[in-house]
Short mmCIF file of C-alpha atoms in Angstrom, two decimals:
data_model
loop_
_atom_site.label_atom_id
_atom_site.label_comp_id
_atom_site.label_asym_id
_atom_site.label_seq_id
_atom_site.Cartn_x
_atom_site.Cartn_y
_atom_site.Cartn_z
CA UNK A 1 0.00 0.00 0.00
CA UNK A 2 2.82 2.71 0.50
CA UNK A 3 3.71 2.91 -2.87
CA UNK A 4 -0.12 2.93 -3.87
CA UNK A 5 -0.26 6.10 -1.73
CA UNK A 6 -0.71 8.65 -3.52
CA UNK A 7 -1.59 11.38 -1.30
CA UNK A 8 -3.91 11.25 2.25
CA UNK A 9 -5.08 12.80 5.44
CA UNK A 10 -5.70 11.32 8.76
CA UNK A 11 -6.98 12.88 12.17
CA UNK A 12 -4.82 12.20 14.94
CA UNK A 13 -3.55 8.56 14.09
CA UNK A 14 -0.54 7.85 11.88
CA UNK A 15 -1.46 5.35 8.83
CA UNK A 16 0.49 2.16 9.77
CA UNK A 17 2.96 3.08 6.46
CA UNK A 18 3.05 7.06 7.72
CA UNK A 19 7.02 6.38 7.65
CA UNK A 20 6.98 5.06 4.07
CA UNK A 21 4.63 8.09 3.28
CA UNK A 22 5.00 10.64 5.52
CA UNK A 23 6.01 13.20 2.69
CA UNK A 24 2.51 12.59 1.39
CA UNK A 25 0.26 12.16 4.54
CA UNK A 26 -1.26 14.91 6.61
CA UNK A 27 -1.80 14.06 10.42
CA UNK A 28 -4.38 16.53 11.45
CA UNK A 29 -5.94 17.25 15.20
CA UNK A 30 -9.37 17.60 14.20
CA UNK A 31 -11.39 16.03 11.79
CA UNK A 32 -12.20 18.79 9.12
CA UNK A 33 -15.19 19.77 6.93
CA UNK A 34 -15.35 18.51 3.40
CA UNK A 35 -14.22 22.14 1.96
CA UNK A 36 -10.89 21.08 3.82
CA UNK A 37 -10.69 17.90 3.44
CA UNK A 38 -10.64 17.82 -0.50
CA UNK A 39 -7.49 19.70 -0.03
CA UNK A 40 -6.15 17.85 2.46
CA UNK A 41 -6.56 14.80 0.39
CA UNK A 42 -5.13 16.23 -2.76
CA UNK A 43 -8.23 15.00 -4.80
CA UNK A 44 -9.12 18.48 -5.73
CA UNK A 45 -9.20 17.43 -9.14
CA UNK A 46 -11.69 16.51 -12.03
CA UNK A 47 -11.75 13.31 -13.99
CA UNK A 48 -11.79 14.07 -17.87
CA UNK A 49 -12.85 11.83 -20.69
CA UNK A 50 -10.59 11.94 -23.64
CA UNK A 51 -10.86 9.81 -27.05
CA UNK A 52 -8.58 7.19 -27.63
CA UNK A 53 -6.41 7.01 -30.76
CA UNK A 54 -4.78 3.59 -31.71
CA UNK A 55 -1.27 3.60 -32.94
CA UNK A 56 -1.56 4.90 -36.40
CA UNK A 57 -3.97 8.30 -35.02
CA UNK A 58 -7.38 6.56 -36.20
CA UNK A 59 -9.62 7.09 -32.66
CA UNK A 60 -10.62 3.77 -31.40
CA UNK A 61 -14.67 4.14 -31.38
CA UNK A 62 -16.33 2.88 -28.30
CA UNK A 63 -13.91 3.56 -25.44
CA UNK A 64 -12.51 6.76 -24.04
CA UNK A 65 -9.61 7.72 -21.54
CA UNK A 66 -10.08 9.08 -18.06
CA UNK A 67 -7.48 11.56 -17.38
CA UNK A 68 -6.79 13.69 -14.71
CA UNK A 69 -7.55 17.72 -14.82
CA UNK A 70 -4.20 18.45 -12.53
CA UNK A 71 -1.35 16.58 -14.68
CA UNK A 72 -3.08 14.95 -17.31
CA UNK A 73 -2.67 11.50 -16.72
CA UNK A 74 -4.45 8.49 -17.77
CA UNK A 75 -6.69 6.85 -14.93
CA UNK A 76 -8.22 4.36 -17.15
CA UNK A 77 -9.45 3.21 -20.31
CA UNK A 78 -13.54 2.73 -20.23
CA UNK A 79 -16.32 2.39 -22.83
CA UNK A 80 -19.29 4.49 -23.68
CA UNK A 81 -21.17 3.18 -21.44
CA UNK A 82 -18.91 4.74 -18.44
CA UNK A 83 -20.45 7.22 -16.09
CA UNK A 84 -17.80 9.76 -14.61
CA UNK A 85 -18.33 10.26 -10.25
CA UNK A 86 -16.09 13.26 -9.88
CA UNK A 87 -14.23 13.40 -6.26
CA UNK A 88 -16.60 16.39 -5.19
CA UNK A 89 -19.75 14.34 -5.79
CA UNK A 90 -18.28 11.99 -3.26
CA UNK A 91 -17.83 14.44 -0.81
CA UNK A 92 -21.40 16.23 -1.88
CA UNK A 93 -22.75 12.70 -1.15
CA UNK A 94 -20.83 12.06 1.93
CA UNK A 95 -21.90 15.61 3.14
CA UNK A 96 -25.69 15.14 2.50
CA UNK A 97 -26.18 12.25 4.71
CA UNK A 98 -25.13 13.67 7.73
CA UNK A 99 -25.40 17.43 7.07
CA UNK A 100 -23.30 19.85 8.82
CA UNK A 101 -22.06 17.13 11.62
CA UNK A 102 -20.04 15.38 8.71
CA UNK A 103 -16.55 15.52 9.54
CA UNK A 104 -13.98 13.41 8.04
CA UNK A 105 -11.28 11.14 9.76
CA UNK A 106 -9.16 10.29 6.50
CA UNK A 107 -9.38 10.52 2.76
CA UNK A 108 -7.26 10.39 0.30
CA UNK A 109 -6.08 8.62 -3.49
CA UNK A 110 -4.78 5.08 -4.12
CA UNK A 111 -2.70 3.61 -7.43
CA UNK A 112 -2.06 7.74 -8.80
CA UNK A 113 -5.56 8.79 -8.47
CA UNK A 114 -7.40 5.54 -10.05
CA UNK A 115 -9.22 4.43 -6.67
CA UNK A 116 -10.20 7.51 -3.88
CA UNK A 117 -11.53 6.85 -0.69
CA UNK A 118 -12.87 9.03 2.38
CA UNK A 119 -14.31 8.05 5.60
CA UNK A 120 -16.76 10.23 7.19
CA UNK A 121 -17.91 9.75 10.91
CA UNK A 122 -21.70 9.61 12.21
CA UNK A 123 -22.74 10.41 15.54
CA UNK A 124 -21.91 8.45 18.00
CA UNK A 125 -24.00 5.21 19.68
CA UNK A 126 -24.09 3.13 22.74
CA UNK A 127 -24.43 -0.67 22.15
CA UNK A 128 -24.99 -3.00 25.38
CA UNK A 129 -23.64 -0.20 27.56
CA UNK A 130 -20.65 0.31 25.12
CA UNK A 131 -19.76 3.51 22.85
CA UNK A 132 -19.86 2.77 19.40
CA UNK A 133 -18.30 5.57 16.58
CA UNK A 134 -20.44 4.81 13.38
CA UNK A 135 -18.55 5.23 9.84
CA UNK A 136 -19.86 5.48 6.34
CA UNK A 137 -17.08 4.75 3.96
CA UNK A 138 -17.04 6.08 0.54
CA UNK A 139 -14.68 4.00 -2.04
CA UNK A 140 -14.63 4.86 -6.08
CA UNK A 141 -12.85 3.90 -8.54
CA UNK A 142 -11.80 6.19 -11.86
CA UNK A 143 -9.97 3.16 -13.86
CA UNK A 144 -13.06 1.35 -14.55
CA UNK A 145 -11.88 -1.59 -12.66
CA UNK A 146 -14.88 -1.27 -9.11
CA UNK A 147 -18.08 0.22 -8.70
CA UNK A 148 -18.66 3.35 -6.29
CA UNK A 149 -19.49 1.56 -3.19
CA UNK A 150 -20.70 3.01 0.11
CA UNK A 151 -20.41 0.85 3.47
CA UNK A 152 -21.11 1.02 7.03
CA UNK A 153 -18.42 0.47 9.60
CA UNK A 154 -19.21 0.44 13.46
CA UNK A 155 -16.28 0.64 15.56
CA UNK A 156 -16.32 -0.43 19.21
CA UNK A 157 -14.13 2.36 20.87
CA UNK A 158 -12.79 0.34 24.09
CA UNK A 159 -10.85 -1.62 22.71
CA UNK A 160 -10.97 -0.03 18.47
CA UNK A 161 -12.50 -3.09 17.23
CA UNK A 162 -14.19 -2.81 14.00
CA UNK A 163 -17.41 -4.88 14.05
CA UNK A 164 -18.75 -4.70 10.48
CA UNK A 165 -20.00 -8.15 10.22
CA UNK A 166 -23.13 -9.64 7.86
CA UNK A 167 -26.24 -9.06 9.82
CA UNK A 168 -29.46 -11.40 8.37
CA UNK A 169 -32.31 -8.53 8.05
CA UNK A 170 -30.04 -5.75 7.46
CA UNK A 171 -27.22 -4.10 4.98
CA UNK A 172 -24.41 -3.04 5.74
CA UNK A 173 -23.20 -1.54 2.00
CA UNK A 174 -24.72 -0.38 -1.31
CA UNK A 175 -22.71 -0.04 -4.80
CA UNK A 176 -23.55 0.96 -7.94
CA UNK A 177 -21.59 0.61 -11.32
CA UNK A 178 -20.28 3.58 -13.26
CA UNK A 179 -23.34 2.82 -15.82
CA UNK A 180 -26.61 4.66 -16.32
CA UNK A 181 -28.05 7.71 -14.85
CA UNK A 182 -25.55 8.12 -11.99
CA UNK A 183 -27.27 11.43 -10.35
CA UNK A 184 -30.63 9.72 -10.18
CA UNK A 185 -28.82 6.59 -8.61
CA UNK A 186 -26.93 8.59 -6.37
CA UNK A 187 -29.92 10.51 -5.43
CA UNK A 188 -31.80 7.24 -4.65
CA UNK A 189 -28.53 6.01 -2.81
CA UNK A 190 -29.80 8.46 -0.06
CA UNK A 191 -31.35 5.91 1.58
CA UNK A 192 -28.08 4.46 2.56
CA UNK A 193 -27.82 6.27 5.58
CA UNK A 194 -31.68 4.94 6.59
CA UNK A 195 -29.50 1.69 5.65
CA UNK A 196 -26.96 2.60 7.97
CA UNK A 197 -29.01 3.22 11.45
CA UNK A 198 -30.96 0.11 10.39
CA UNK A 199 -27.96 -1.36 10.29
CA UNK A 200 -27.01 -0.13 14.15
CA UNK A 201 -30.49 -0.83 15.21
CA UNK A 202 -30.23 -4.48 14.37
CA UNK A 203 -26.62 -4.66 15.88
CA UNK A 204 -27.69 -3.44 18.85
CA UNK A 205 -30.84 -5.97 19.41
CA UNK A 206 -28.28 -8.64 18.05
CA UNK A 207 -25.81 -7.85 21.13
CA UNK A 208 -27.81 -7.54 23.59
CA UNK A 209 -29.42 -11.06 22.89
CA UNK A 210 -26.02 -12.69 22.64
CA UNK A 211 -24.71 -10.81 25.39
CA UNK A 212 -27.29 -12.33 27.37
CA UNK A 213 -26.67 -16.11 26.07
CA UNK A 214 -24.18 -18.50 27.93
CA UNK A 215 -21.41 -19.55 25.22
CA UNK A 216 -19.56 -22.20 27.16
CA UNK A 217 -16.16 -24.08 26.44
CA UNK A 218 -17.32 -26.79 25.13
CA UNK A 219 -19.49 -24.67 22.46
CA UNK A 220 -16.55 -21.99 22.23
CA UNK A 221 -14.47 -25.36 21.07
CA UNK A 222 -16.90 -26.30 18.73
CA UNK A 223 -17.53 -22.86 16.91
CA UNK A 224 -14.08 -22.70 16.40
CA UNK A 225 -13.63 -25.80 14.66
CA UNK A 226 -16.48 -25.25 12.77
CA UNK A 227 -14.80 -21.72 11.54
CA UNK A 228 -10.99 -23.52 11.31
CA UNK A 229 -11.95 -26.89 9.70
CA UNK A 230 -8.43 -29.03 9.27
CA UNK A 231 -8.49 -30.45 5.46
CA UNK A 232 -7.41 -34.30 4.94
CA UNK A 233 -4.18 -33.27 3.52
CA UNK A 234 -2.96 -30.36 5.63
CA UNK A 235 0.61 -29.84 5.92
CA UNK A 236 1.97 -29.94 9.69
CA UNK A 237 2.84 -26.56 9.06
CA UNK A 238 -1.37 -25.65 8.34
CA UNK A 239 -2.64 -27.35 11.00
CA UNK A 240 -0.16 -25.46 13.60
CA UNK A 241 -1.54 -22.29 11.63
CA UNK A 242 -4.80 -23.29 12.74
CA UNK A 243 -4.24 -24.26 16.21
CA UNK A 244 -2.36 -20.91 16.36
CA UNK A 245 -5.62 -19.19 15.52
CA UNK A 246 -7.87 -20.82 17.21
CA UNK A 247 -5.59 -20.38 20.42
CA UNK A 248 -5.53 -16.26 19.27
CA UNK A 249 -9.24 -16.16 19.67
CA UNK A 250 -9.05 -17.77 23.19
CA UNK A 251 -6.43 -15.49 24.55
CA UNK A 252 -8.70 -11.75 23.17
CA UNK A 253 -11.53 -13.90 25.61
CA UNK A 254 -9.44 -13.07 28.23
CA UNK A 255 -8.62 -9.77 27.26
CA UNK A 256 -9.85 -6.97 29.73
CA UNK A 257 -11.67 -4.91 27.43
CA UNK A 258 -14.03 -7.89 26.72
CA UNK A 259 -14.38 -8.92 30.55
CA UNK A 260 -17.63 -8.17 30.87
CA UNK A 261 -18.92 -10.40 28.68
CA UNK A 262 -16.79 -13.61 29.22
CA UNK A 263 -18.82 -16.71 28.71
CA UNK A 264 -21.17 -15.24 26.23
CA UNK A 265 -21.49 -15.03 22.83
CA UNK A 266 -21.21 -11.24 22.09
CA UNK A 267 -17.96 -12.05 24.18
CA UNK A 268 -16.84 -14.41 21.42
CA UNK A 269 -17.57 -12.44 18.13
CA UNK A 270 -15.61 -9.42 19.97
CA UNK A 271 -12.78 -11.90 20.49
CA UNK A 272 -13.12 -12.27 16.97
CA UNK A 273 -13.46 -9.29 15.67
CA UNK A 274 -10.56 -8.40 18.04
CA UNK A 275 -8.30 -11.19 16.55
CA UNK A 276 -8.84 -10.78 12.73
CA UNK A 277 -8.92 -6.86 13.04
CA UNK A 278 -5.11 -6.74 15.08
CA UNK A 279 -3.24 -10.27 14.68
CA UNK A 280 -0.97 -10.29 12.63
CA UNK A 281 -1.07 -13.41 9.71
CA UNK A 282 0.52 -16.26 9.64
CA UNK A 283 2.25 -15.22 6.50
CA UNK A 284 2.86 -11.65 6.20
CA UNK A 285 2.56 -10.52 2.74
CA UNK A 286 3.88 -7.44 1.30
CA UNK A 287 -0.01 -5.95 1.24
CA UNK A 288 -1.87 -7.71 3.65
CA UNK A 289 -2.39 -3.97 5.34
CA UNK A 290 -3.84 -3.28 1.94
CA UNK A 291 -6.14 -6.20 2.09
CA UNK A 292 -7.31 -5.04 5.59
CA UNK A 293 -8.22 -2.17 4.25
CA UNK A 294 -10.56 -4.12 1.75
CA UNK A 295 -12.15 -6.47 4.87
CA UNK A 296 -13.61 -3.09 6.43
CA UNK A 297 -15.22 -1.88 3.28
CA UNK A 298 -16.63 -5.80 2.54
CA UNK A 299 -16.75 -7.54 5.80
CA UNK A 300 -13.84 -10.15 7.01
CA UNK A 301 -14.88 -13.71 6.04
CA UNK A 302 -13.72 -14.96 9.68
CA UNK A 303 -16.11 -12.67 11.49
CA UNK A 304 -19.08 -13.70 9.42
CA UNK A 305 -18.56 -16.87 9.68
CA UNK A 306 -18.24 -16.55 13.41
CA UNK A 307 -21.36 -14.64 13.39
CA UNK A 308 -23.46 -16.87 11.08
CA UNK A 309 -22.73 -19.84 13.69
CA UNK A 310 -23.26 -18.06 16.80
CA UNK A 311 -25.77 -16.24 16.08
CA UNK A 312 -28.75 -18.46 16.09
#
């Protein structure tokens, strides 16, 4: 991810690769307004579509270049059929769900402006006696390679876990491809922030029913084989990886911040979500940060699964 970087803001907390980046990365005090934060971000810019020529001048019908307005470089080659979402719609979205409250905790360009991102923070909630910071996330791409995707992300603030797992009855994202009538869908996207406290609503009923059922050893055990099933042929080296995890989960049990609800279920998905959002991998790869970044905006498979068993 550092050398995907392009340019970024964050309030108060350092980016795990602000060393690799800190010549592009603004650590801020306080969250700032969308005016700012466009800035701040460096995506005050406008994506421009350009014809393509092929390699004797003759313009290749069908497809067209997006370039950027600043230095003219090519985001990606698209058809037609592509629908331009310029950074400032993103922010105009962003900005019309919660109104004047919107501020933003980080924002910022990937891969030289082809994929932009901003996170933009709700008012706060309490969830079985805990606070809870609500984020909507706000990912696009300008390459043609994603659709613009919007996502909910709760984030328990004891102990910064991110609990943005599958809920049955309620959704937790919305996307769109870059095709169509892209006002009128954003305009009916409006509904994502309905989406959103439906979303906490259901969370909250959620924990307070597991918080208030008995998860024992012996079904603790069982969930996590369930979740880390040991194939025939696994390697000695694969089935220590999976003792190692399962062991992971037992340990966050223990940890304080989750004390108060040892023994229950809304115990173990914390000690989940605890485990998958700060352990680090078996096998560290050289973007595995990067690919963390993609389990908040689509949910971590470990965490739904652990939620899909438990909660019953």
């Amino acid at each position: 991810m550092p050398d995907y970087v392009e340019e970024m803001f964050s309030v108060r907390e350092k980016p795990w690769h602000y060393e690799m980046t800190k010549d592009r990365t603004h650590i801020l005090e306080e969250a700032p307004t969308s005016r700012d934060a466009i800035e701040l971000a460096g995506l005050n810019w406008t994506v421009e579509s350009n014809p393509v020529y092929d390699g004797n001048g003759k313009e290749i019908k069908g497809f067209k270049a997006n370039t950027r307005s600043s230095d003219g470089s090519v985001l990606g080659i698209v058809t037609n059929k592509y629908k331009i979402v310029q950074n400032v719609d993103a922010f105009d979205f962003t900005d019309n769900l919660i109104g004047e409250e919107m501020r933003y905790e980080t924002a910022g360009s990937l891969k030289n402006g082809k994929t932009i991102w901003l996170l933009g923070k709700m008012p706060e909630r309490f969830i079985c006696g805990d606070k809870f910071e609500p984020y909507i996330c706000f990912t696009n791409s300008h390459d043609g390679t994603g659709a613009v995707k919007i996502a909910m992300t709760p984030i328990r603030v004891v102990c910064n876990n991110t609990l943005n797992m599958a809920l049955t009855g309620a959704k937790r994202s919305w996307s769109t491809k870059h095709m169509g009538n892209m006002e009128a869908k954003l305009s009916e996207a409006r509904h994502t922030l309905e989406l959103a406290h439906e979303y906490l609503d259901t969370l909250s009923i959620e924990a307070e029913k597991m918080a208030n059922e008995t998860m024992t050893e012996e079904m603790t055990i069982k969930t996590l084989d369930q979740m880390f099933p040991v194939p025939e042929d696994a390697s000695d080296r694969q089935k220590q990886n999976i003792q190692n995890a399962k062991d992971g989960i037992m340990i966050c049990m223990l940890r304080p911040d989750i004390a108060q609800f040892l023994n229950t279920k809304w115990g173990f998905i914390n000690a989940v979500s605890d485990y998958v959002g700060h352990s680090i991998p078996a096998r560290v790869t050289a973007n595995y940060q990067e690919n963390n970044w993609g389990k908040i905006i689509n949910g971590h498979p470990i965490l739904d699964k652990a939620m899909s068993l438990v909660a019953v």
